[in-house]
Tab-separated table of C-alpha atoms in Angstrom:
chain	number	residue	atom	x	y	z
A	11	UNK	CA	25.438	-4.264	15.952
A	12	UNK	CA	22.965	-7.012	15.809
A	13	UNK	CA	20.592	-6.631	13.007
A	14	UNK	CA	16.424	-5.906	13.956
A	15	UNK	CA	14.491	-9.456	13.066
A	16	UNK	CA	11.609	-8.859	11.069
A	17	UNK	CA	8.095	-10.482	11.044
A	18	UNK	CA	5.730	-9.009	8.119
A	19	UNK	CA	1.911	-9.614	8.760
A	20	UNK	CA	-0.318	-9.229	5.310
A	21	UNK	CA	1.799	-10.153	2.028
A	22	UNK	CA	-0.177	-8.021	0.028
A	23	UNK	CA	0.210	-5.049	-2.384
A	24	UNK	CA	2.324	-2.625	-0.282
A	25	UNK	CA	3.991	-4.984	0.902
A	26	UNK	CA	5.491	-6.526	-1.599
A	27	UNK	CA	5.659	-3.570	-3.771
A	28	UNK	CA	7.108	-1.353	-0.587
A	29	UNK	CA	7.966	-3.314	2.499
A	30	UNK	CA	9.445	-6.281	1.626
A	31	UNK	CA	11.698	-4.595	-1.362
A	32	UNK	CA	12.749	-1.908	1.522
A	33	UNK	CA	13.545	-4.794	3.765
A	34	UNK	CA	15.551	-6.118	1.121
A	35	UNK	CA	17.695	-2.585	0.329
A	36	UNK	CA	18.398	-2.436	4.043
A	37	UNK	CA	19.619	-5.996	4.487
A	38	UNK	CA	22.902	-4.901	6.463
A	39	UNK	CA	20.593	-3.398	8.993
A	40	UNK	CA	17.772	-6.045	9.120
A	41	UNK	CA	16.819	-9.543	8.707
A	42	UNK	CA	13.574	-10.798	7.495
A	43	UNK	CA	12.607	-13.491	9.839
A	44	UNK	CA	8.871	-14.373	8.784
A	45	UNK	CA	5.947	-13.538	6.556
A	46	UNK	CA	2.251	-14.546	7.676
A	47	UNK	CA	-0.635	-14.591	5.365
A	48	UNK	CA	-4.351	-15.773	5.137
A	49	UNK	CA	-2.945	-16.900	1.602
A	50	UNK	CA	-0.994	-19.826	2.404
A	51	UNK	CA	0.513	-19.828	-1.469
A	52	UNK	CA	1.110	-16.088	-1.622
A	53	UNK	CA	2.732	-16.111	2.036
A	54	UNK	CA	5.202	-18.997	0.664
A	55	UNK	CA	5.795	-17.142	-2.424
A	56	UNK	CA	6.734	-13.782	-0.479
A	57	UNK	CA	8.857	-15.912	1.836
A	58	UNK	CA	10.524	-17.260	-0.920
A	59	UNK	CA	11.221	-14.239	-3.285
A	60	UNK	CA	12.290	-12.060	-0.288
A	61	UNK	CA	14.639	-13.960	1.925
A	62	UNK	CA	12.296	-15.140	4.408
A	63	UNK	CA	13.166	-18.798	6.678
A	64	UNK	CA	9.444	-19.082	7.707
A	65	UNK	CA	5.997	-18.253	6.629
A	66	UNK	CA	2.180	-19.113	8.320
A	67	UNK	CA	-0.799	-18.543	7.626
A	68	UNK	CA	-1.638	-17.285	11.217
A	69	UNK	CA	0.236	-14.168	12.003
A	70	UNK	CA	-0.370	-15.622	16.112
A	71	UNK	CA	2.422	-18.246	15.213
A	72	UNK	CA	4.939	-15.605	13.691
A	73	UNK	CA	4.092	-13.412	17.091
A	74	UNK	CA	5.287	-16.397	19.336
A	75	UNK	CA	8.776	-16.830	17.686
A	76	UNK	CA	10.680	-15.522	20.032
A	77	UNK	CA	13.606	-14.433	17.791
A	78	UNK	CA	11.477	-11.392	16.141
A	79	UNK	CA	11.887	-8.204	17.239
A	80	UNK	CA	9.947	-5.992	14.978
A	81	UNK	CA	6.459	-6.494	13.319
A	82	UNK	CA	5.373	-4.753	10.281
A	83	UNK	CA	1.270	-5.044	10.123
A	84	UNK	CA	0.166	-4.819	6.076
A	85	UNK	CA	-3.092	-6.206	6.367
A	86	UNK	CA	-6.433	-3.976	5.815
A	87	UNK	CA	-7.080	-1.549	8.207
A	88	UNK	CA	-10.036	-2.824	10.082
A	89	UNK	CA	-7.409	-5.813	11.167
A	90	UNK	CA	-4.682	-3.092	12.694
A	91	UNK	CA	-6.421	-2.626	16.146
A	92	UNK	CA	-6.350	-6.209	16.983
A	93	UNK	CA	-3.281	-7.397	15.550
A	94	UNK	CA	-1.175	-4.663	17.132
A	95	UNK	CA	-2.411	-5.164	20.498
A	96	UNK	CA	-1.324	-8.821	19.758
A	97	UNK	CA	1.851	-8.041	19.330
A	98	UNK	CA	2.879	-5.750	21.206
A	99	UNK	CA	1.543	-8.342	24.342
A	100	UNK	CA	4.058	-10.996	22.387
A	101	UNK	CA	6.529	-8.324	23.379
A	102	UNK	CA	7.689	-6.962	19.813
A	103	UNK	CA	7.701	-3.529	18.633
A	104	UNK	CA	5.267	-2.530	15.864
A	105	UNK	CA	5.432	-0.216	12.659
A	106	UNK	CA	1.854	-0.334	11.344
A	107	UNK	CA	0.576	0.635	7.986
A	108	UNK	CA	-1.772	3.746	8.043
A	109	UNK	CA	-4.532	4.603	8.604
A	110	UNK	CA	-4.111	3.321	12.305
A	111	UNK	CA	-7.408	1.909	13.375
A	112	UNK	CA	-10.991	1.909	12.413
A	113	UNK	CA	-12.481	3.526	14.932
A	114	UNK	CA	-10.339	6.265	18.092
A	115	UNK	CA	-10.990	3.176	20.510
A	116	UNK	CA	-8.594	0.924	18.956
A	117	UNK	CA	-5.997	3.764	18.295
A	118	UNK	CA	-6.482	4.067	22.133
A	119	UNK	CA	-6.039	0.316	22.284
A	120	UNK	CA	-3.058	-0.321	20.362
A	121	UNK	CA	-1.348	2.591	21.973
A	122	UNK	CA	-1.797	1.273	24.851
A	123	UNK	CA	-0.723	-2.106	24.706
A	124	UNK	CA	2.511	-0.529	23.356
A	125	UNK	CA	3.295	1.265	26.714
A	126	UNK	CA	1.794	-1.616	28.981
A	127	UNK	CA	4.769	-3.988	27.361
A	128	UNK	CA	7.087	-1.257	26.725
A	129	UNK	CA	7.413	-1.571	22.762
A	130	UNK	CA	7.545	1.408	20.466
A	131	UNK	CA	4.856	1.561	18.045
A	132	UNK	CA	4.823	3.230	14.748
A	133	UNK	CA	2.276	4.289	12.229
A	134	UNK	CA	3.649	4.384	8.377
A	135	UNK	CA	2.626	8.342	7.482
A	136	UNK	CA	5.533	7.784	4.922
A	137	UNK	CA	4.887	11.620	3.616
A	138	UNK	CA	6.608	12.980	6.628
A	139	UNK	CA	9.864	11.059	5.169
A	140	UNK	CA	9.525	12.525	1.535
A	141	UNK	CA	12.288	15.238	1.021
A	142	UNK	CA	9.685	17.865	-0.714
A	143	UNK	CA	7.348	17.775	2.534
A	144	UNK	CA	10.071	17.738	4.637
A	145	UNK	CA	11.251	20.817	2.586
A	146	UNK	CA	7.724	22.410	3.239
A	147	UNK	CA	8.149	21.953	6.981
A	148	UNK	CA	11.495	23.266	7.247
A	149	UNK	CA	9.948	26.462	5.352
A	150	UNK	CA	7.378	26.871	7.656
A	151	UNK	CA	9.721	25.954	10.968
A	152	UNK	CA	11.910	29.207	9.545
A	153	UNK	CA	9.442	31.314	9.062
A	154	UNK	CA	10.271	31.763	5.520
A	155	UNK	CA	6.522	30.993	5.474
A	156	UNK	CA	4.266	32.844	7.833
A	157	UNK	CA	1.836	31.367	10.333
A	158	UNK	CA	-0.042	28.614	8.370
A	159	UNK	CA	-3.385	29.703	7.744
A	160	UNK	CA	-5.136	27.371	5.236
A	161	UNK	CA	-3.442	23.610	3.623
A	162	UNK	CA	-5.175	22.156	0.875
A	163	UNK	CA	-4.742	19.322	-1.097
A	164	UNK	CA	-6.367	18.036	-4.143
A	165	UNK	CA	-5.783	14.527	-5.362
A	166	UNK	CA	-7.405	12.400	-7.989
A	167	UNK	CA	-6.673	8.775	-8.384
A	168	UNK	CA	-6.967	6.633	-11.542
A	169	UNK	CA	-9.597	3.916	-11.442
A	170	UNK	CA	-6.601	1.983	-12.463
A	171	UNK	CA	-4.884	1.945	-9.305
A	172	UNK	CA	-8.106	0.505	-7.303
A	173	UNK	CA	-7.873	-2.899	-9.664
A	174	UNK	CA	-9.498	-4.671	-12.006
A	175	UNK	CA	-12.717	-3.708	-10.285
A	176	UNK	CA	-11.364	-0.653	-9.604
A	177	UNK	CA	-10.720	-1.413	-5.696
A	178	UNK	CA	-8.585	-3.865	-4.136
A	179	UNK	CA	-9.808	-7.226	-3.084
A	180	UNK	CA	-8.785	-8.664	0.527
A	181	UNK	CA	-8.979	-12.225	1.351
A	182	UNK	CA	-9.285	-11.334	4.709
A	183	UNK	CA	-12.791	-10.593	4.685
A	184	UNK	CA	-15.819	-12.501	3.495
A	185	UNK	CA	-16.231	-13.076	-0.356
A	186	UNK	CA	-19.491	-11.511	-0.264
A	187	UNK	CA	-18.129	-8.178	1.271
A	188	UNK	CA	-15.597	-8.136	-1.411
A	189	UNK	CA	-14.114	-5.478	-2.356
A	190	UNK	CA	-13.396	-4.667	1.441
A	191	UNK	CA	-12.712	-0.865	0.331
A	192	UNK	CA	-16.274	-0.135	-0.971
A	193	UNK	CA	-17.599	-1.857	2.440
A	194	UNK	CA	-19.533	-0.452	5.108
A	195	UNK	CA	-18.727	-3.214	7.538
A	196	UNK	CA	-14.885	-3.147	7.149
A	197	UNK	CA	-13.917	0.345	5.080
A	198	UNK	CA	-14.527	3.858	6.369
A	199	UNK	CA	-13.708	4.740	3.262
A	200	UNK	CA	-11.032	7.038	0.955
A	201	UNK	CA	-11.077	9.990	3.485
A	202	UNK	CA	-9.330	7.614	6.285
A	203	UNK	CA	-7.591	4.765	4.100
A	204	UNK	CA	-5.869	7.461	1.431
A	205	UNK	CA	-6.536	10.906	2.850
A	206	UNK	CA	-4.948	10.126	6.166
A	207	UNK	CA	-1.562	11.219	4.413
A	208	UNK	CA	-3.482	14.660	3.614
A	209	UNK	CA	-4.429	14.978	7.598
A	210	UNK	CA	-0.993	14.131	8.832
A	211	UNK	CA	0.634	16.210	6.671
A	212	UNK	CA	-1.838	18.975	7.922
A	213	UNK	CA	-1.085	18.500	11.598
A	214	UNK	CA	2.529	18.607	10.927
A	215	UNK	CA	2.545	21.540	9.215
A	216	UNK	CA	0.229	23.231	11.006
A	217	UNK	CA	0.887	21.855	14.420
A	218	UNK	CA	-2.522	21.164	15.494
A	219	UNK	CA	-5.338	18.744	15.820
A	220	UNK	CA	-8.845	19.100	13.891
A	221	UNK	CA	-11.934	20.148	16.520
A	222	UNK	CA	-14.480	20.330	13.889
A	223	UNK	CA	-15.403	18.020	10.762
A	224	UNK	CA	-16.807	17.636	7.527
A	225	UNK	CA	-17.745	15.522	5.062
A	226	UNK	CA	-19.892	15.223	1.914
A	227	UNK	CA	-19.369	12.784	-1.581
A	228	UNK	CA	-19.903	13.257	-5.496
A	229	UNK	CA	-20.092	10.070	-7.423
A	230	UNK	CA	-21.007	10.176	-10.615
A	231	UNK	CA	-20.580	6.243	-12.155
A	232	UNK	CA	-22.896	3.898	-11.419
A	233	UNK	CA	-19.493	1.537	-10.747
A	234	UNK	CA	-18.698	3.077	-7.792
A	235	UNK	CA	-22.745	3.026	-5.957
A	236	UNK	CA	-21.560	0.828	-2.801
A	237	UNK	CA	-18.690	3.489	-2.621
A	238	UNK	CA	-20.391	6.648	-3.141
A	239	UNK	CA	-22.690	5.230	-0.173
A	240	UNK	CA	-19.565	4.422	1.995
A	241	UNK	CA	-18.055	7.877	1.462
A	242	UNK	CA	-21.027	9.974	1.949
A	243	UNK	CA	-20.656	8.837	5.627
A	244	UNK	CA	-17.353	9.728	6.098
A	245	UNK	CA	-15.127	11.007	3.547
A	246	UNK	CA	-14.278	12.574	0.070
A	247	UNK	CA	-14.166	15.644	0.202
A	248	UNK	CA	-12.897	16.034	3.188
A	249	UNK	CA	-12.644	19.459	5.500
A	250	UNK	CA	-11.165	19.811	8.536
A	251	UNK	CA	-11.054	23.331	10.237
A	252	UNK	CA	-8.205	24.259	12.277
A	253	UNK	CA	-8.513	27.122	15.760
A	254	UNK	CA	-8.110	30.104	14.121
A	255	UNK	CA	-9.816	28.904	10.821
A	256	UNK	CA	-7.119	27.066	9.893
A	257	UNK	CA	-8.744	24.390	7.557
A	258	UNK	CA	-7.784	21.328	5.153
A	259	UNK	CA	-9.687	20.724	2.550
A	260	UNK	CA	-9.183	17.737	0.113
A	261	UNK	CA	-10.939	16.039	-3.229
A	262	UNK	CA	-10.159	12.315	-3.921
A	263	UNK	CA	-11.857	11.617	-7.037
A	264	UNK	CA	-12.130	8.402	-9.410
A	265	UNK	CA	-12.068	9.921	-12.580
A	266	UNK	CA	-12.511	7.851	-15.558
A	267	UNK	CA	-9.253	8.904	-17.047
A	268	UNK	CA	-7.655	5.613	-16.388
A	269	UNK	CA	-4.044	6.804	-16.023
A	270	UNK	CA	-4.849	10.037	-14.758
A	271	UNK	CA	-3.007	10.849	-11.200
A	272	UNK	CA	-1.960	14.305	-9.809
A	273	UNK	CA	-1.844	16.171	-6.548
A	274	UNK	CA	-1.932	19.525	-5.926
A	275	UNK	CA	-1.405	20.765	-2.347
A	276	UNK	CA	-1.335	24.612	-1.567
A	277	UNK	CA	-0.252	26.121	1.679
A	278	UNK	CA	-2.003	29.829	2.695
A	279	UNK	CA	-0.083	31.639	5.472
A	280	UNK	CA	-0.466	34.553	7.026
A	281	UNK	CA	1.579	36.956	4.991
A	282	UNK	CA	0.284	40.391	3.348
């Protein structure tokens, strides 16, 4: 069987630490073609490290080889919309990293692109793939759990993991809107970049879709001001109520434990 051809768009943090070194483990099954970057040294030095013939600096010249079959989008989420309506019109399929889109109309977009050109596309909610949520969900498929009444999940991140300024910094946008995270005009903030793993693993379990919303924020360090405004329009702590007041509530902190990280994650269910 012919191995899937590979182009990678964003060289970035995931990845290099996830994608490309997955790409690598699974090199009987597929062939890294091309890497594109905005970084013209970091896309050659990806290229290099991981096996790949051909790097750019615009991911519109990897999307016009036409020996790619597959494109994995790593770039920053406002960018996701555009680029995999792109390709999917160049004809290749599409595994995306989450979230999906900024806003519901490019989610609307990108899907349908994919079924206009007949590609699959994919969104990377890697949770569903880890063996203790996919544990969970057999639980709950059994009914060795009753009918899910309430998921929650409580997470707190180091400050660590957001960089050396505590979030990460994209060359894809402006200097001056640097770090992209923490801005209005590119982020929606922690509730859709991280806590989309929190929602997805709440509609799988649950097997519904959120009809109602909320949001609030609690920042306490000054470091984080252009963040706490960012997430008191969207995000952390999230709550999302279920029919039949099912509900998922989560807390994303920055605490200023610098290698603190846990999650917690409790399921209710109807059960006496």
């Amino acid at each position: 069987m012919r191995r899937l051809r590979i182009g990678l768009i964003g060289a970035g943090t995931i990845a290099q630490s996830a994608h490309l070194p997955a790409f690598r483990r699974l090199a009987g099954e597929l062939e890294l073609v091309a890497i594109a970057d905005v970084r013209a040294e970091v896309a050659a030095d990806a290229a290099r490290r991981f096996g790949a013939e051909a790097w750019y600096v615009d991911y519109r010249e990897l999307l016009s080889r036409p020996d790619i079959d597959l494109v994995d989008i790593c770039t920053p989420e406002f960018l996701h919309g555009e680029q995999a309506v792109a390709a999917a019109e160049a004809g290749k399929h599409v595994l995306c990293e989450k979230p999906m889109a900024s806003t519901l109309q490019e989610a609307d977009a990108m899907i349908a692109a994919a079924r206009r050109n007949g590609v699959k596309l994919m969104i990377g909610h890697s949770r569903r793939f880890t063996r203790r949520y996919q544990e969970v969900a057999r639980l709950i498929q059994e009914g060795v759990i009753g009918e899910v009444r309430l998921v929650r999940e409580n997470e707190r991140r180091p400050r660590a993991m957001y960089g050396r300024l505590e979030l990460p910094v994209s060359h894809w946008v402006p200097e001056g809107e640097r770090p992209w995270l923490a801005s209005a005009a590119y982020s929606q903030g922690a509730a859709l970049t991280n806590a989309v793993h929190e929602t997805d693993l709440a509609r799988w379990f649950t097997g519904q879709e959120a009809n109602q919303f909320a949001a609030g924020s609690l920042m306490r360090s000054p470091t984080y001001a252009r963040l706490a405004q960012l997430q008191a329009r969207a995000v952390d702590p999230v709550q999302r109520r279920y029919v039949e007041a099912m509900q998922i509530a989560l807390s994303e902190e920055l605490p200023t434990l610098p290698l603190y990280y846990r999650r917690f994650y409790w399921i209710y269910d109807s059960r006496k």
